[in-house]
PDB file of N, CA and C in Angstrom:
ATOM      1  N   UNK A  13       0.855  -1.176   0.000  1.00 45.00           N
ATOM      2  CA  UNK A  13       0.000   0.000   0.000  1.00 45.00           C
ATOM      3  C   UNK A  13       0.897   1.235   0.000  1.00 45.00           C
ATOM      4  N   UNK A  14       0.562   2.146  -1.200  1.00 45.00           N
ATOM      5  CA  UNK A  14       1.812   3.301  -1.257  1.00 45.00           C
ATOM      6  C   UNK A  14       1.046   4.180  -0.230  1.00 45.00           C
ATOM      7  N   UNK A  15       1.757   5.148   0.701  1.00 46.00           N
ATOM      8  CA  UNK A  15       1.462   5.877   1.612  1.00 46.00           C
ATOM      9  C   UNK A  15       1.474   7.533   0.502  1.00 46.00           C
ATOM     10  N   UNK A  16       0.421   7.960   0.808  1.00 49.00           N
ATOM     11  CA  UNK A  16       0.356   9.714   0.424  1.00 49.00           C
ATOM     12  C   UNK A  16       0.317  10.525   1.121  1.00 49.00           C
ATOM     13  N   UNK A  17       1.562  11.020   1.158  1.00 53.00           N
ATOM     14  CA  UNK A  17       1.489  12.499   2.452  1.00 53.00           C
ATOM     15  C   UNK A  17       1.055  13.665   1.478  1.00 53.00           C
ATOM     16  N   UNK A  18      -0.259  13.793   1.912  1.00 54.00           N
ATOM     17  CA  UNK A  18      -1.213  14.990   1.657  1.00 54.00           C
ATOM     18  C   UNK A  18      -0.660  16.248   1.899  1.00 54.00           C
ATOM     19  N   UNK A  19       0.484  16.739   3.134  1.00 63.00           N
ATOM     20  CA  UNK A  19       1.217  17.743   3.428  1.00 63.00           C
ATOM     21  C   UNK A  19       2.019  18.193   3.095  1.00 63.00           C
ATOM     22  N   UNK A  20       2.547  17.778   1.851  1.00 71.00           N
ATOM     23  CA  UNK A  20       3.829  17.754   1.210  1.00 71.00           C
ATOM     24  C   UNK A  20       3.566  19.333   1.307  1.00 71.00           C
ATOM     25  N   UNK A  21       2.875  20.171   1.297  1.00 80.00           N
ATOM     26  CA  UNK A  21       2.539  21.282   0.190  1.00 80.00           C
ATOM     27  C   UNK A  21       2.670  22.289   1.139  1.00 80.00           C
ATOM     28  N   UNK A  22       2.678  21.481   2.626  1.00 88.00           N
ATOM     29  CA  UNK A  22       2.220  22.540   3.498  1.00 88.00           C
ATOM     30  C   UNK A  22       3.662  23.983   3.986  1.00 88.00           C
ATOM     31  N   UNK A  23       3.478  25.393   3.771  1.00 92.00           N
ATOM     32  CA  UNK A  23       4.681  26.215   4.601  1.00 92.00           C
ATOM     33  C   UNK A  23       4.169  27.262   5.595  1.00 92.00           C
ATOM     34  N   UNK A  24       4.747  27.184   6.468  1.00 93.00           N
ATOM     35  CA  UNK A  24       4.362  27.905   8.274  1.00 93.00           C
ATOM     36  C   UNK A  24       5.485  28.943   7.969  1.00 93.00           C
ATOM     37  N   UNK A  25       5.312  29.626   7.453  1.00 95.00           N
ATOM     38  CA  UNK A  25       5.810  30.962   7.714  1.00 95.00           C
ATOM     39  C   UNK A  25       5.136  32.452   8.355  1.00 95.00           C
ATOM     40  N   UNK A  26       6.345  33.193   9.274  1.00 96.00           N
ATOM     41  CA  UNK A  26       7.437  33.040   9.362  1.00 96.00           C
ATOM     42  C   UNK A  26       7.853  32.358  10.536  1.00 96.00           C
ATOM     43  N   UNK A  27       8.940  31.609  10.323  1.00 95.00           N
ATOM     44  CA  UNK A  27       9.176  30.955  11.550  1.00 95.00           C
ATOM     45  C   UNK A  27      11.026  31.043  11.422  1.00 95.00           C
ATOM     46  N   UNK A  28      11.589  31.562  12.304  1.00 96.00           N
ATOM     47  CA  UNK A  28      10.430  32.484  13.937  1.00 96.00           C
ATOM     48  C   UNK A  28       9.642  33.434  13.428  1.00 96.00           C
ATOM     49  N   UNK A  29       8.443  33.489  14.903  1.00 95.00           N
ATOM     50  CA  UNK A  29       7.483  34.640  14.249  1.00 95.00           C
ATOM     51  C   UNK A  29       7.542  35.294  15.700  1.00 95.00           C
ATOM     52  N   UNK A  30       7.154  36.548  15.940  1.00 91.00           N
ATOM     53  CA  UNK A  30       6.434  37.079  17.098  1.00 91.00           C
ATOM     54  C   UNK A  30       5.318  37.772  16.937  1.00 91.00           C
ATOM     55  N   UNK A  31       4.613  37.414  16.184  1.00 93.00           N
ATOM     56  CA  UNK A  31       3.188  38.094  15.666  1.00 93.00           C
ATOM     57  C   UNK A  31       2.232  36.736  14.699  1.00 93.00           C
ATOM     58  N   UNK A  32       2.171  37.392  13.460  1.00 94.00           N
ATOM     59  CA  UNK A  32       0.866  36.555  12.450  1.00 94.00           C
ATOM     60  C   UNK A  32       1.891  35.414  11.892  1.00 94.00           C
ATOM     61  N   UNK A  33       1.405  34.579  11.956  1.00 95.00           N
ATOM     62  CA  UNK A  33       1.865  32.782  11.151  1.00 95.00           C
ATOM     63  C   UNK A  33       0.789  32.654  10.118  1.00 95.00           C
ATOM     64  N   UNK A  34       1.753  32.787   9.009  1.00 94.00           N
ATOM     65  CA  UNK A  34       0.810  32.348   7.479  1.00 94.00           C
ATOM     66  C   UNK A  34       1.126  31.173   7.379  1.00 94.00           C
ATOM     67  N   UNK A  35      -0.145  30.191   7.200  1.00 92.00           N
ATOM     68  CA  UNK A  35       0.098  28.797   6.577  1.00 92.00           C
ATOM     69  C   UNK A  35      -0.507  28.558   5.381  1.00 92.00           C
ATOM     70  N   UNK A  36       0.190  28.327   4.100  1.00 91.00           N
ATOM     71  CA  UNK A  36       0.130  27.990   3.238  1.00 91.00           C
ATOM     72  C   UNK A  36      -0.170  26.773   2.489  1.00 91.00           C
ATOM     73  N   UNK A  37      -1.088  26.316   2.152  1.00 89.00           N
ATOM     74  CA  UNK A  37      -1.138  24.954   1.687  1.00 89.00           C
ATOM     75  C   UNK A  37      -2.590  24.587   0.544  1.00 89.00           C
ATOM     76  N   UNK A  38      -2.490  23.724  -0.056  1.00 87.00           N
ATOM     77  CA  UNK A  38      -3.541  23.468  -0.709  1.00 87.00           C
ATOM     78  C   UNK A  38      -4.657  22.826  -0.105  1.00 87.00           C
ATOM     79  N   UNK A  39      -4.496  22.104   1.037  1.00 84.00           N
ATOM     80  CA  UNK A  39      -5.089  21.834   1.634  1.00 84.00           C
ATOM     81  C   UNK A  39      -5.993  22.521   2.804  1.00 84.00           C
ATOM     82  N   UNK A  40      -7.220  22.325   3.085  1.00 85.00           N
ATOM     83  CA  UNK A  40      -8.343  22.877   3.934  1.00 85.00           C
ATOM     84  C   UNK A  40      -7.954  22.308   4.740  1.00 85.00           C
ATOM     85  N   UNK A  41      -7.479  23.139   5.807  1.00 88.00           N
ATOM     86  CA  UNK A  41      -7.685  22.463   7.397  1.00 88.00           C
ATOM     87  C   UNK A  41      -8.864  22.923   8.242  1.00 88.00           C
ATOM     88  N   UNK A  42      -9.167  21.814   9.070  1.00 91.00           N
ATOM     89  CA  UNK A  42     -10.114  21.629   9.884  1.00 91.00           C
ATOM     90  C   UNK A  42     -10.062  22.535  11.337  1.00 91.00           C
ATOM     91  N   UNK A  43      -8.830  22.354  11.709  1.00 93.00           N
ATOM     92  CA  UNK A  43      -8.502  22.559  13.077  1.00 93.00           C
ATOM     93  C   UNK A  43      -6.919  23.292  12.942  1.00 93.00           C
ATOM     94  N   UNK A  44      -6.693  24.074  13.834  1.00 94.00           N
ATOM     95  CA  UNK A  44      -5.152  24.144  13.800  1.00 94.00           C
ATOM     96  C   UNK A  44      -4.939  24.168  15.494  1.00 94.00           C
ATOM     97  N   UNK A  45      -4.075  23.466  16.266  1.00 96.00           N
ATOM     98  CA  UNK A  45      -3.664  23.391  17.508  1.00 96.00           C
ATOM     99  C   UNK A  45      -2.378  23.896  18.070  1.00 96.00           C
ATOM    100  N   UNK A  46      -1.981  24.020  18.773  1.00 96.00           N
ATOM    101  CA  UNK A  46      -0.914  24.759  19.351  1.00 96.00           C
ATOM    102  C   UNK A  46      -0.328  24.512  20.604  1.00 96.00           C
ATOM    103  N   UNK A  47       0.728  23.797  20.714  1.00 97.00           N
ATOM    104  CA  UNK A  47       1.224  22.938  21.896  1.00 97.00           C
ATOM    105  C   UNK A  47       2.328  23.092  22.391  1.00 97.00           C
ATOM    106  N   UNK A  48       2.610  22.790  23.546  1.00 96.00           N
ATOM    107  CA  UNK A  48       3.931  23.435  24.561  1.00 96.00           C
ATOM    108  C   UNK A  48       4.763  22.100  24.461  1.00 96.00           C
ATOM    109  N   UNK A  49       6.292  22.877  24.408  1.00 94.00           N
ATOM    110  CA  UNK A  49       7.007  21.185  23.791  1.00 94.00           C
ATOM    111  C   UNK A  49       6.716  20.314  24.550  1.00 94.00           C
ATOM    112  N   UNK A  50       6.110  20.556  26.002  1.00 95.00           N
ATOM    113  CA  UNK A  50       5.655  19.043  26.530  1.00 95.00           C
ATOM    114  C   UNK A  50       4.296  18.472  26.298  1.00 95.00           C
ATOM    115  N   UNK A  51       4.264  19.005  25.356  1.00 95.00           N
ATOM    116  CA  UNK A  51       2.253  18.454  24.858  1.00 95.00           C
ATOM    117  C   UNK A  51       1.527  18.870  25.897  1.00 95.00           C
ATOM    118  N   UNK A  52       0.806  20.141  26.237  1.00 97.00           N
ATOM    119  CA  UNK A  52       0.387  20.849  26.907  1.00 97.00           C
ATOM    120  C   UNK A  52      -0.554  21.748  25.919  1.00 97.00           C
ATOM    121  N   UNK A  53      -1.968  21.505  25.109  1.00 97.00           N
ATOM    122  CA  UNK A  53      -2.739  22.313  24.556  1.00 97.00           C
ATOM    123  C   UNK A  53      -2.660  23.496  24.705  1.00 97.00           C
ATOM    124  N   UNK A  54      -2.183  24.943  23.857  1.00 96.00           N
ATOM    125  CA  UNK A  54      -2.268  25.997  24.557  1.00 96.00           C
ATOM    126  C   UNK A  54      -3.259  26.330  24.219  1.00 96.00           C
ATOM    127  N   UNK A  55      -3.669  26.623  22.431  1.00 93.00           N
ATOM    128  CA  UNK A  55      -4.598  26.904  21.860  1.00 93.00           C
ATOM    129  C   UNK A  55      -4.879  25.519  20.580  1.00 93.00           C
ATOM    130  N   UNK A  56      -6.151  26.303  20.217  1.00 95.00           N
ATOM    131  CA  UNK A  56      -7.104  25.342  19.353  1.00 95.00           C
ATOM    132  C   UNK A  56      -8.375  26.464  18.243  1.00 95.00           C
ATOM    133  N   UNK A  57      -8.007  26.142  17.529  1.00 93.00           N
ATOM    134  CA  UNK A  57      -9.235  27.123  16.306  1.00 93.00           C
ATOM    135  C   UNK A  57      -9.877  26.085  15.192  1.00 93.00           C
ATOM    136  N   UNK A  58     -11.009  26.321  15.253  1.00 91.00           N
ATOM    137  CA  UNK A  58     -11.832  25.898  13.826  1.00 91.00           C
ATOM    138  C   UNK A  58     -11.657  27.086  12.622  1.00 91.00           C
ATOM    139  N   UNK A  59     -11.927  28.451  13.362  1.00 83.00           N
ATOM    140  CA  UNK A  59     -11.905  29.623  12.529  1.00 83.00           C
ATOM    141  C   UNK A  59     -10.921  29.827  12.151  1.00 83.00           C
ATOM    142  N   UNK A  60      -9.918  29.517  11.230  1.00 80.00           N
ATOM    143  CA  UNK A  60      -9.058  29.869   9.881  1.00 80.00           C
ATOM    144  C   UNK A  60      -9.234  30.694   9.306  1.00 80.00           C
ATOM    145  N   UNK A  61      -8.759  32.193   9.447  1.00 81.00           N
ATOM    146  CA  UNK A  61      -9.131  33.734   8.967  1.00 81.00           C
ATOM    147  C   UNK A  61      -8.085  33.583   7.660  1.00 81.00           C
ATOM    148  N   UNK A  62      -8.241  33.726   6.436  1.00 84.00           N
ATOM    149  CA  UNK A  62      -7.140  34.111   5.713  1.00 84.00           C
ATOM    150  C   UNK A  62      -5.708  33.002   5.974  1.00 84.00           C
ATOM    151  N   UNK A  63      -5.978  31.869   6.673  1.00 85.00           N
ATOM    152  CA  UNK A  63      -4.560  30.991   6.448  1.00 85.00           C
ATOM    153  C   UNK A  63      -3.644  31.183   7.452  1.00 85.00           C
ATOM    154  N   UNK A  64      -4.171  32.495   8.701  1.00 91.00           N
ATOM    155  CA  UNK A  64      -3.192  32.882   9.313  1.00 91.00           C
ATOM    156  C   UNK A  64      -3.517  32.743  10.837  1.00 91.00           C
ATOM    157  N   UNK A  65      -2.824  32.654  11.536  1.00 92.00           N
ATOM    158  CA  UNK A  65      -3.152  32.321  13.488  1.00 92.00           C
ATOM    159  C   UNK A  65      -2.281  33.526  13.710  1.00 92.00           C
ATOM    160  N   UNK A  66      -2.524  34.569  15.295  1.00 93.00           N
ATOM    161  CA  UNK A  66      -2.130  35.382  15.879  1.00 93.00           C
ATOM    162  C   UNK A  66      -1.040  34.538  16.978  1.00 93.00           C
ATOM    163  N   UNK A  67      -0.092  34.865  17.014  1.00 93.00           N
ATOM    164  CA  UNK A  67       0.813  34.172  18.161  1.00 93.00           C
ATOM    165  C   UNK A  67       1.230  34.676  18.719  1.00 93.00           C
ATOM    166  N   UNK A  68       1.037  36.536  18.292  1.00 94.00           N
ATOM    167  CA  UNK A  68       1.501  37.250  19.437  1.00 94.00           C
ATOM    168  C   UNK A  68       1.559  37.868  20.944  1.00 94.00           C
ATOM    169  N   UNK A  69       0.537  37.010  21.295  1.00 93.00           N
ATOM    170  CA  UNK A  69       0.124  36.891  23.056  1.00 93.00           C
ATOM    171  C   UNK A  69       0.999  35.789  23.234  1.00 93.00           C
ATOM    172  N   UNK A  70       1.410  35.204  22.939  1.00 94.00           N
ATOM    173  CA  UNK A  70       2.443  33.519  23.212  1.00 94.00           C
ATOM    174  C   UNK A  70       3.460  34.321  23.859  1.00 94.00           C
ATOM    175  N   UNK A  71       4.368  33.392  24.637  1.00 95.00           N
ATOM    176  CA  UNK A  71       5.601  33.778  25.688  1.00 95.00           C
ATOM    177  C   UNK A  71       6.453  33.343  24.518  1.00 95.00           C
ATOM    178  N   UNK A  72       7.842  33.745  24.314  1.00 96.00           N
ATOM    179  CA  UNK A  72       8.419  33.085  23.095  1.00 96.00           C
ATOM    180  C   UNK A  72       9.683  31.553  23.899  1.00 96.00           C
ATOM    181  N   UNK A  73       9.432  31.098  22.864  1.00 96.00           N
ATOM    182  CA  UNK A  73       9.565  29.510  23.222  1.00 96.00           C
ATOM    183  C   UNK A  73       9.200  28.573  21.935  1.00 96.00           C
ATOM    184  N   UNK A  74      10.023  27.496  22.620  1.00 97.00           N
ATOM    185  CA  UNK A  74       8.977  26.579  20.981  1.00 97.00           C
ATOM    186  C   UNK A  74       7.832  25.764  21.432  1.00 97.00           C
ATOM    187  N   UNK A  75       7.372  25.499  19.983  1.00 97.00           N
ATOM    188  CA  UNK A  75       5.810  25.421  20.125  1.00 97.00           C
ATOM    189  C   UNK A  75       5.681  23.893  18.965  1.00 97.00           C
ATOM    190  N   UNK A  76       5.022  23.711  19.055  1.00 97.00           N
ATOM    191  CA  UNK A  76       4.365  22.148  18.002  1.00 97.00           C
ATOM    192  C   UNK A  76       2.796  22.896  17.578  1.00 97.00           C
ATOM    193  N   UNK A  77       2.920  23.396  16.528  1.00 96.00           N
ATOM    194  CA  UNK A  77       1.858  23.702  15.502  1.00 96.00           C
ATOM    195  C   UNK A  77       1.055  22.087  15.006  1.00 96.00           C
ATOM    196  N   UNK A  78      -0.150  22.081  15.287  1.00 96.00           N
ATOM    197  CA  UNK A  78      -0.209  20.506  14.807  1.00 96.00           C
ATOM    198  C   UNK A  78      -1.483  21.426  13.699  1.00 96.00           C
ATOM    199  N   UNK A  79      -1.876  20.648  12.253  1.00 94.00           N
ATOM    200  CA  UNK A  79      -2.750  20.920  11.434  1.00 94.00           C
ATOM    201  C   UNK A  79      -3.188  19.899  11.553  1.00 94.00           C
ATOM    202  N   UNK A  80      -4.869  20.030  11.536  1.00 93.00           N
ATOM    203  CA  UNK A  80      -5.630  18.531  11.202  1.00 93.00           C
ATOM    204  C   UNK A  80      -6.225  18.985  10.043  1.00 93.00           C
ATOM    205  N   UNK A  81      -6.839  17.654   8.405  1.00 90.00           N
ATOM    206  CA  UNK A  81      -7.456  17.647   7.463  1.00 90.00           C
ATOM    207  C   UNK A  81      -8.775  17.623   8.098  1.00 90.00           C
ATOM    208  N   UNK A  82      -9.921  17.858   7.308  1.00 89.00           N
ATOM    209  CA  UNK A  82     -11.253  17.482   7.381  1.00 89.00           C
ATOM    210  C   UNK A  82     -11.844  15.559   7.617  1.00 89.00           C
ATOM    211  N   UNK A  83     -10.153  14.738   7.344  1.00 90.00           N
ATOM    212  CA  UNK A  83     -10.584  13.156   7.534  1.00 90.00           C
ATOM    213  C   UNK A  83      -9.388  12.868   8.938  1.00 90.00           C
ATOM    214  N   UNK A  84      -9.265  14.256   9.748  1.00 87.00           N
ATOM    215  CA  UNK A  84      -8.446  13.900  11.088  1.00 87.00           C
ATOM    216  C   UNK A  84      -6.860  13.324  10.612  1.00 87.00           C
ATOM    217  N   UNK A  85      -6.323  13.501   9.628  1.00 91.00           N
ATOM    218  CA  UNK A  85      -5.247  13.438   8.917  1.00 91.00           C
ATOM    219  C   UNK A  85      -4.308  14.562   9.832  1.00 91.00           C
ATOM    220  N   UNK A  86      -2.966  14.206  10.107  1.00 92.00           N
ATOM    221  CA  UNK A  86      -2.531  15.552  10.731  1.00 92.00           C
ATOM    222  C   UNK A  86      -1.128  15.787  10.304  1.00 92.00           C
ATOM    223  N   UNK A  87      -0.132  16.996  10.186  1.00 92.00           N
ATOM    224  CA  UNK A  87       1.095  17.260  10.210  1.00 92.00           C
ATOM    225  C   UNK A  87       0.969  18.305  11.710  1.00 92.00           C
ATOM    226  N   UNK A  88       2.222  17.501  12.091  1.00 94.00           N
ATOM    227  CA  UNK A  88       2.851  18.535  13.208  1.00 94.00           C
ATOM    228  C   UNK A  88       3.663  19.058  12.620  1.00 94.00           C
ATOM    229  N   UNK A  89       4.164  20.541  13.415  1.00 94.00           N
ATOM    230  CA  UNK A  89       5.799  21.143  12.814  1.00 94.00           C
ATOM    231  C   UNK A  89       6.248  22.225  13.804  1.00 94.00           C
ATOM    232  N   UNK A  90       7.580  21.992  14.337  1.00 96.00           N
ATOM    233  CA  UNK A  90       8.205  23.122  15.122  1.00 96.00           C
ATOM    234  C   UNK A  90       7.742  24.421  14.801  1.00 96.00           C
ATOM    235  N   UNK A  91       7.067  25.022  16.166  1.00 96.00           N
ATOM    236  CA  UNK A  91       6.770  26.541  15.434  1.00 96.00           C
ATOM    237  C   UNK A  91       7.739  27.331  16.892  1.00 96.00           C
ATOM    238  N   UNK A  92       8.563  28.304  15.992  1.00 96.00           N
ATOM    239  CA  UNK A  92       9.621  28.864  17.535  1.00 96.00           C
ATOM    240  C   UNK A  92       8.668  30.210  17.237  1.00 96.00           C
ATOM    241  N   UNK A  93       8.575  30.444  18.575  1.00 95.00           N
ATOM    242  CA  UNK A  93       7.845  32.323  18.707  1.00 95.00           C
ATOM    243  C   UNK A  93       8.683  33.154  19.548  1.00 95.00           C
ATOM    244  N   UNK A  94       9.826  34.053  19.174  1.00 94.00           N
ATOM    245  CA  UNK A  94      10.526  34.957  19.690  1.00 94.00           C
ATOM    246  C   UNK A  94       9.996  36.306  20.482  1.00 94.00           C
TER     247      UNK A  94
END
């Protein structure tokens, strides 16, 4: 069974950020989450404005950006916030 990573497409810029994170991708996400490197939920959105999340209330540190698809499909990715 060939495996398809649907995320190939996906870019989190800018990273580092201390403000707006544009995510780029062809893909519709469902959810976008936001986690403390010890897996600690900080935030969570359905509402996807324009592709972009506010991170500038965040303490700067790194972070695990996780994206979910509409079939619970997910990419995580280092997000550092300065």
């Amino acid at each position: 069974i060939d495996k398809i990573n649907i995320f190939n497409d996906v870019l989190v810029y800018p990273n580092p950020s201390n403000g707006i994170v544009n995510i780029k991708s062809n893909t519709t996400f469902a959810k976008i989450q936001l986690f403390s490197i010890v897996g600690k939920k900080l935030f969570e959105t359905t509402s996807i404005k324009n592709n972009q999340i506010d991170v500038s209330h965040m303490n700067a540190g790194v972070y695990l950006l996780r994206l979910l698809d509409n079939n619970n499909k997910t990419k995580t990715q280092k997000l550092i916030i300065n």
